[in-house]
Amino acid sequence: MDTTAQRQDVDVVHAVKEACLAAAITFGVLLPLIGFETVSNIDNKLVLHTRWGLLFSIVAIVGVGRLLMALVIAPRLAQRRVRPVTPAATAAATWLSVIGRWFGPFAVGFAIVYPILVVSLGGFSSALKWVDNFGIQILIYVMLGWGLNIVVGLAGLLDLGYVAFYAVGAYSYALLAKNFGFSFWILLPLAGILSSFWGILLGFPVLRLRGDYLAIVTLAFGEIIRIVLINFVDLTNGYAGIGGIPRPSFFGIPFTAGDDGFAAVFGLEFTPVYRTIFLYYLILALAFLTAFVTVRLRRLPVGRAWEALREDEIACRSLGINTTNTKLTAFAIGAMFGGFAGSFFAARQGFISPESFTFLESATVLSIVVLGGMGSQIGVAIAAALFIGGTEIMRDLDFLKQIFGPSFDPTQYRMLLFGFGMVIIMVFRPRGLISTRSPSIFLKERKTISSDLVKEGHG
Amino acid sequence: MAGRGEPLLKVEHLTMRFGGLVAVDNLSWQARERDITALIGPNGAGKTTVFNCITGFYKPTEGRIALRHGDPAIWDELESLTDRGKRHLTAATGSLFQLERMPDYLVTQQARVARTFQNIRLFAGMTVLENLMVAQHNSLMLASGYTLLGVLGIPSYGIAERAAIDVAREWLNRVGLIDRADDPAGDLPYGAQRRLEIARAMCTDPVLLCLDEPAAGLNPRESAELNELLLSIRDQFNLSILLIEHDMSVVMEISDHVIVLDYGVKISDGTPEEIRNDPKVIAAYLGVADEEVEKVEAEVGL
Amino acid sequence: MEVFLQQLINGITLGSIYGLIAIGYTMVFGIIGMVNFAHGDVFMVSVFIALIAFLLVTAWLGIASITVALLIVLIVAMLFTSLVNWVIERLAYRPLRGSFRLAPLISAIGMSIFLSNFVQVTQGPRNKAIQPIVRGEFILLDHNNYAVALSYKQLIIWGITAVLLAAFWYLVAKTRLGREQRACEQDQKMAALVGVNVDRTISMTFVIAAALAAVAGTMYLMYYGVVSFADGFVPGVKAFTAAVLGGIGSLPGAVIGGLLIGLIETFWSAYFTIDYKDVAAFSVLAITLIFLPQGLFGRPDVEKV
């Protein structure tokens, strides 16, 4: 009894020490950048303003938080860890597996009825925001995520320049549609083919490099393409970008207010929402196509060879598999879906510029793939909804202004939280949301494979 | 009929240098058809390097490695193949391959040489069945119309896939892993992983199977089973086997022909009986200390 | 000839800055096999810290002597940047040690995004410019109205780089810490078994990397006099290119790689087109990795079968 009490005392002292240390470190780290602000004065010279209040509040929050962590949360966590598995926990586990089984079909169904749901609940006015900003935006990233998933998740090739293929698709559509007047339906496959051609062209020299090096070279290629887009003004119009890109039509019927427009032909009242809804279903169909092809490919020899390549490249070669071709196929097919998504992006925006194809886009798509759990399609879709939906929601949290004052701009914090989220997710769930692998074929029963056994690529 | 005793593989003047280090020095030997040929020697003698040269993972610095399919008479064409600088030559009754000229995957795909690895290289995150399916990649690739037709879902791919599953099932029965077919390969115990790796190599339909220390880490019962397995597949598939092994019980019991390497040089070549009586082998292979020689003499049953 | 000489001087100056950042990449890669993607942004943070320290020292403390001011700024920047990088390693990389190989890379990318946006939020998105700190130059050559000048600030950069590289070389080659670092590079488990504190050694590696980045940052501030939150990415990639070109893992390689990249960039800008100067650096990176993946001074990578 005595000893436990004594230990408790020691723990409190220890916790206070820890908290003080954490507060001191926080103070040191934040002192320059939060304690001081560089501001230009009237003479346009930089002067320093101080923000002691903000600095000390953060330091206090960290200190108190560390104290609570050590005294309250950590012991509880430790207790939970020793407690045996309760019936409730087992019940929850079965529940989760039921949810897991039905989640896929449910998500597909929800995606299909989503625009109808939005319009019937909120009318046409809310459709622009919820279908366009949310639905279409998320689906573009779902599609990009699934495309990159082939390269990174299945074949285990780390690609940090995926945005290059997105850009090739977008610029192919924009330039060919504007200059030659080809329709969206001709240019969509053409953009995919051009992108996969670039994928092969870029992939050929670099695919023998190992993991990290491959990542950096693909990053370099992505940046080179962006810099060329900026500086090749005659073709791409540089920073100013390309505007007035033709919008897709409903199989020849344009979404305009005129007599031959979509609304008039079908006897409806004109509203731009029809186009938005059409675009939504278009990207949904493209995303489903990606998913369908990927599922098929996983069952084909090439898909199994990709996964085998991720597991052990040397063993693949000893089995007579041409690893260069196998990698190139993964690169080309991944690039093709990136190209599809790019041409859709150009058609939906009507305007593109190199600003849309920065390294940040590649990083976003890659984090979606990794966060989703490499190779898992449902995981990637959930991750895209979380990341993109989350950052879109950050755009209109106006109520935060009432808390932090009118100068508070939530959009500024979007990317800050995005980066922070990437770190946190990696620290707590390095294998992603769905970390099991489902075998492509089975003899008696399909057993999922724990991520501890699955490799993440060669190198 | 191509009889036993005719050479299947000829290694001639093989030399492999890594920078200044000579791993294999002017090595020549032959492996006969349907023989189990063992390559033995102390650690660092260059055995695995020879394997890597045969299977195309290393390009030898010098030398020729030739393999024959079909009629032994085709050997007469070897010089003309070498002179023409081609990789292989096909005639009505057989073909010849110059393995040192071929990239690793073609050695398996065209010359039909399969191998296993000293430190087992299974696809740990894929199931046992998937491992065997990957091994049948090239035939399935053809059946899937190089992916294009497969994506469209042609029925002939389904038929080919079922046939491939049958092949896999047969191998799983043979190596006693049929009950673990849907488990990840990385979950198997060590001995089972060794057997699976052999089954996977066999699924590529080889004429020559190269095994790099297949008995390493096996217990005596498991290595006895391995002996049986190797003899039975040799007899059933008319296969030739090349073996690197330290376990003398395996080497002496099943091999027809033994080659002894030391420091990259061949020091002996003959039947197991000849090898076990060769004092040069005992001295070089086992070191010169007398008590060690006695110990190993006891082990090999001298 | 005059243009060439001038570009040589400018290129060596720029290359010194890249070289100092490159050491950070090469050291971290050497010890934990990770491309520390956030290192460019750590460099950018160090420029801001140096900027704030400079304003503090000159405007608030009123220290008039440029030499004393620069010295204080340098030390302050090194200290605080090291602390920042130490915390980053503790929070974002250490929990991932021994995990899935991609995880630290993704974490570093996240950290890079976080750092640049953190600076944007706390210091504002605009370029921060200060008056030139050091003025004056030596005219080395005056010919056909083209003067080849070596400015005092370039001279200071060369001098500081040389002194710090010497100190750094001593640290790595002659001290216990350097020995422990090399042991961890070879085999962390074995190093731990013979009594090396692996965690502490890795932490110290990040601290040294940050200190050198801060030196580069202070000199960057003095040289260009302007910085923005987005200035971490491109110097970061170029310094990484330098590390790869020199052979990643090799310390002299990083310095020589940095000088080469600096020279390539200035000569490219002078003789070809400045629009594509970043393309030049990226192309060098790609070409090096494809044709010379072990770099100039790296060990060749023999595939183990």
PDB file of C-alpha atoms in Angstrom, chain A residues 203-320:
ATOM      1  CA  GLY A 203       9.489   5.243 -67.358  1.00  0.00           C
ATOM      2  CA  PHE A 204      11.898   3.521 -69.684  1.00  0.00           C
ATOM      3  CA  PRO A 205      15.139   5.059 -68.424  1.00  0.00           C
ATOM      4  CA  VAL A 206      14.230   5.246 -64.748  1.00  0.00           C
ATOM      5  CA  LEU A 207      12.514   2.004 -63.906  1.00  0.00           C
ATOM      6  CA  ARG A 208      15.664   0.155 -62.975  1.00  0.00           C
ATOM      7  CA  LEU A 209      16.291   2.594 -60.128  1.00  0.00           C
ATOM      8  CA  ARG A 210      15.440   1.515 -56.638  1.00  0.00           C
ATOM      9  CA  GLY A 211      12.684   2.947 -54.430  1.00  0.00           C
ATOM     10  CA  ASP A 212      13.752   6.351 -53.159  1.00  0.00           C
ATOM     11  CA  TYR A 213      15.783   7.214 -56.227  1.00  0.00           C
ATOM     12  CA  LEU A 214      12.869   6.360 -58.485  1.00  0.00           C
ATOM     13  CA  ALA A 215      10.694   8.669 -56.377  1.00  0.00           C
ATOM     14  CA  ILE A 216      13.111  11.566 -56.745  1.00  0.00           C
ATOM     15  CA  VAL A 217      13.572  11.116 -60.507  1.00  0.00           C
ATOM     16  CA  THR A 218       9.821  11.012 -61.047  1.00  0.00           C
ATOM     17  CA  LEU A 219       9.588  14.157 -58.952  1.00  0.00           C
ATOM     18  CA  ALA A 220      12.191  15.777 -61.190  1.00  0.00           C
ATOM     19  CA  PHE A 221      10.269  14.780 -64.318  1.00  0.00           C
ATOM     20  CA  GLY A 222       7.064  16.189 -62.871  1.00  0.00           C
ATOM     21  CA  GLU A 223       8.775  19.484 -62.160  1.00  0.00           C
ATOM     22  CA  ILE A 224      10.447  19.580 -65.583  1.00  0.00           C
ATOM     23  CA  ILE A 225       7.076  19.168 -67.286  1.00  0.00           C
ATOM     24  CA  ARG A 226       5.614  21.953 -65.160  1.00  0.00           C
ATOM     25  CA  ILE A 227       8.508  24.324 -65.885  1.00  0.00           C
ATOM     26  CA  VAL A 228       8.194  23.561 -69.596  1.00  0.00           C
ATOM     27  CA  LEU A 229       4.471  24.316 -69.410  1.00  0.00           C
ATOM     28  CA  ILE A 230       5.319  27.652 -67.799  1.00  0.00           C
ATOM     29  CA  ASN A 231       8.022  28.635 -70.256  1.00  0.00           C
ATOM     30  CA  PHE A 232       6.782  27.206 -73.563  1.00  0.00           C
ATOM     31  CA  VAL A 233       4.516  30.223 -73.938  1.00  0.00           C
ATOM     32  CA  ASP A 234       3.795  29.795 -77.663  1.00  0.00           C
ATOM     33  CA  LEU A 235       2.089  26.494 -77.064  1.00  0.00           C
ATOM     34  CA  THR A 236       0.775  26.686 -73.519  1.00  0.00           C
ATOM     35  CA  ASN A 237       0.378  30.421 -72.928  1.00  0.00           C
ATOM     36  CA  GLY A 238       2.645  30.104 -69.874  1.00  0.00           C
ATOM     37  CA  TYR A 239       1.493  31.200 -66.454  1.00  0.00           C
ATOM     38  CA  ALA A 240      -1.625  32.795 -67.941  1.00  0.00           C
ATOM     39  CA  GLY A 241      -2.947  29.363 -68.794  1.00  0.00           C
ATOM     40  CA  ILE A 242      -5.503  28.308 -71.380  1.00  0.00           C
ATOM     41  CA  GLY A 243      -9.059  29.554 -71.079  1.00  0.00           C
ATOM     42  CA  GLY A 244     -12.256  28.958 -73.005  1.00  0.00           C
ATOM     43  CA  ILE A 245     -11.736  25.228 -73.237  1.00  0.00           C
ATOM     44  CA  PRO A 246     -14.799  23.614 -74.861  1.00  0.00           C
ATOM     45  CA  ARG A 247     -17.075  21.915 -72.333  1.00  0.00           C
ATOM     46  CA  PRO A 248     -18.312  18.381 -72.896  1.00  0.00           C
ATOM     47  CA  SER A 249     -21.776  17.950 -74.367  1.00  0.00           C
ATOM     48  CA  PHE A 250     -24.462  15.414 -73.607  1.00  0.00           C
ATOM     49  CA  PHE A 251     -23.698  13.186 -76.602  1.00  0.00           C
ATOM     50  CA  GLY A 252     -23.815  16.177 -78.921  1.00  0.00           C
ATOM     51  CA  ILE A 253     -26.378  18.261 -77.050  1.00  0.00           C
ATOM     52  CA  PRO A 254     -24.641  21.200 -75.369  1.00  0.00           C
ATOM     53  CA  PHE A 255     -25.559  22.414 -71.890  1.00  0.00           C
ATOM     54  CA  THR A 256     -26.471  25.922 -73.034  1.00  0.00           C
ATOM     55  CA  ALA A 257     -29.464  28.153 -72.562  1.00  0.00           C
ATOM     56  CA  GLY A 258     -30.268  28.165 -76.314  1.00  0.00           C
ATOM     57  CA  ASP A 259     -33.000  26.266 -78.167  1.00  0.00           C
ATOM     58  CA  ASP A 260     -30.743  23.346 -78.989  1.00  0.00           C
ATOM     59  CA  GLY A 261     -29.440  23.197 -75.440  1.00  0.00           C
ATOM     60  CA  PHE A 262     -29.946  20.298 -73.066  1.00  0.00           C
ATOM     61  CA  ALA A 263     -32.729  21.937 -71.041  1.00  0.00           C
ATOM     62  CA  ALA A 264     -34.698  22.968 -74.127  1.00  0.00           C
ATOM     63  CA  VAL A 265     -34.376  19.590 -75.843  1.00  0.00           C
ATOM     64  CA  PHE A 266     -35.647  17.720 -72.802  1.00  0.00           C
ATOM     65  CA  GLY A 267     -38.291  20.321 -72.041  1.00  0.00           C
ATOM     66  CA  LEU A 268     -36.731  21.447 -68.774  1.00  0.00           C
ATOM     67  CA  GLU A 269     -36.153  24.856 -67.343  1.00  0.00           C
ATOM     68  CA  PHE A 270     -32.577  25.983 -67.983  1.00  0.00           C
ATOM     69  CA  THR A 271     -30.141  25.802 -65.096  1.00  0.00           C
ATOM     70  CA  PRO A 272     -26.374  25.238 -65.069  1.00  0.00           C
ATOM     71  CA  VAL A 273     -26.897  22.478 -62.525  1.00  0.00           C
ATOM     72  CA  TYR A 274     -27.665  19.951 -65.288  1.00  0.00           C
ATOM     73  CA  ARG A 275     -24.146  20.310 -66.554  1.00  0.00           C
ATOM     74  CA  THR A 276     -22.761  19.890 -63.059  1.00  0.00           C
ATOM     75  CA  ILE A 277     -24.793  16.749 -62.519  1.00  0.00           C
ATOM     76  CA  PHE A 278     -23.762  15.423 -65.908  1.00  0.00           C
ATOM     77  CA  LEU A 279     -20.115  16.081 -65.095  1.00  0.00           C
ATOM     78  CA  TYR A 280     -20.608  14.322 -61.769  1.00  0.00           C
ATOM     79  CA  TYR A 281     -21.879  11.177 -63.447  1.00  0.00           C
ATOM     80  CA  LEU A 282     -19.147  11.425 -66.050  1.00  0.00           C
ATOM     81  CA  ILE A 283     -16.358  11.391 -63.478  1.00  0.00           C
ATOM     82  CA  LEU A 284     -18.206   8.731 -61.502  1.00  0.00           C
ATOM     83  CA  ALA A 285     -18.295   6.544 -64.607  1.00  0.00           C
ATOM     84  CA  LEU A 286     -14.606   7.191 -65.258  1.00  0.00           C
ATOM     85  CA  ALA A 287     -13.764   6.306 -61.670  1.00  0.00           C
ATOM     86  CA  PHE A 288     -15.805   3.103 -61.895  1.00  0.00           C
ATOM     87  CA  LEU A 289     -14.023   2.254 -65.116  1.00  0.00           C
ATOM     88  CA  THR A 290     -10.696   2.658 -63.317  1.00  0.00           C
ATOM     89  CA  ALA A 291     -11.860   0.467 -60.470  1.00  0.00           C
ATOM     90  CA  PHE A 292     -13.288  -2.163 -62.789  1.00  0.00           C
ATOM     91  CA  VAL A 293     -10.159  -2.360 -64.913  1.00  0.00           C
ATOM     92  CA  THR A 294      -7.981  -2.557 -61.815  1.00  0.00           C
ATOM     93  CA  VAL A 295     -10.031  -5.405 -60.379  1.00  0.00           C
ATOM     94  CA  ARG A 296      -9.756  -7.252 -63.689  1.00  0.00           C
ATOM     95  CA  LEU A 297      -6.043  -6.572 -63.968  1.00  0.00           C
ATOM     96  CA  ARG A 298      -5.375  -7.946 -60.508  1.00  0.00           C
ATOM     97  CA  ARG A 299      -6.772 -11.296 -61.643  1.00  0.00           C
ATOM     98  CA  LEU A 300      -4.737 -11.313 -64.835  1.00  0.00           C
ATOM     99  CA  PRO A 301      -1.131 -12.500 -64.987  1.00  0.00           C
ATOM    100  CA  VAL A 302       0.094  -8.937 -65.395  1.00  0.00           C
ATOM    101  CA  GLY A 303      -1.579  -7.863 -62.160  1.00  0.00           C
ATOM    102  CA  ARG A 304      -0.159 -10.808 -60.251  1.00  0.00           C
ATOM    103  CA  ALA A 305       3.238 -10.039 -61.732  1.00  0.00           C
ATOM    104  CA  TRP A 306       2.923  -6.443 -60.423  1.00  0.00           C
ATOM    105  CA  GLU A 307       2.255  -7.650 -56.937  1.00  0.00           C
ATOM    106  CA  ALA A 308       4.999 -10.254 -57.200  1.00  0.00           C
ATOM    107  CA  LEU A 309       7.330  -7.475 -58.339  1.00  0.00           C
ATOM    108  CA  ARG A 310       6.446  -5.508 -55.246  1.00  0.00           C
ATOM    109  CA  GLU A 311       7.237  -8.561 -53.141  1.00  0.00           C
ATOM    110  CA  ASP A 312      10.510  -9.634 -54.710  1.00  0.00           C
ATOM    111  CA  GLU A 313      11.874  -8.482 -58.035  1.00  0.00           C
ATOM    112  CA  ILE A 314      14.720 -10.993 -58.213  1.00  0.00           C
ATOM    113  CA  ALA A 315      12.357 -13.910 -57.650  1.00  0.00           C
ATOM    114  CA  CYS A 316      10.197 -12.533 -60.464  1.00  0.00           C
ATOM    115  CA  ARG A 317      13.120 -12.586 -62.844  1.00  0.00           C
ATOM    116  CA  SER A 318      13.977 -16.120 -61.820  1.00  0.00           C
ATOM    117  CA  LEU A 319      10.455 -17.118 -62.879  1.00  0.00           C
ATOM    118  CA  GLY A 320      10.924 -15.777 -66.401  1.00  0.00           C
TER     119      GLY A 320
END
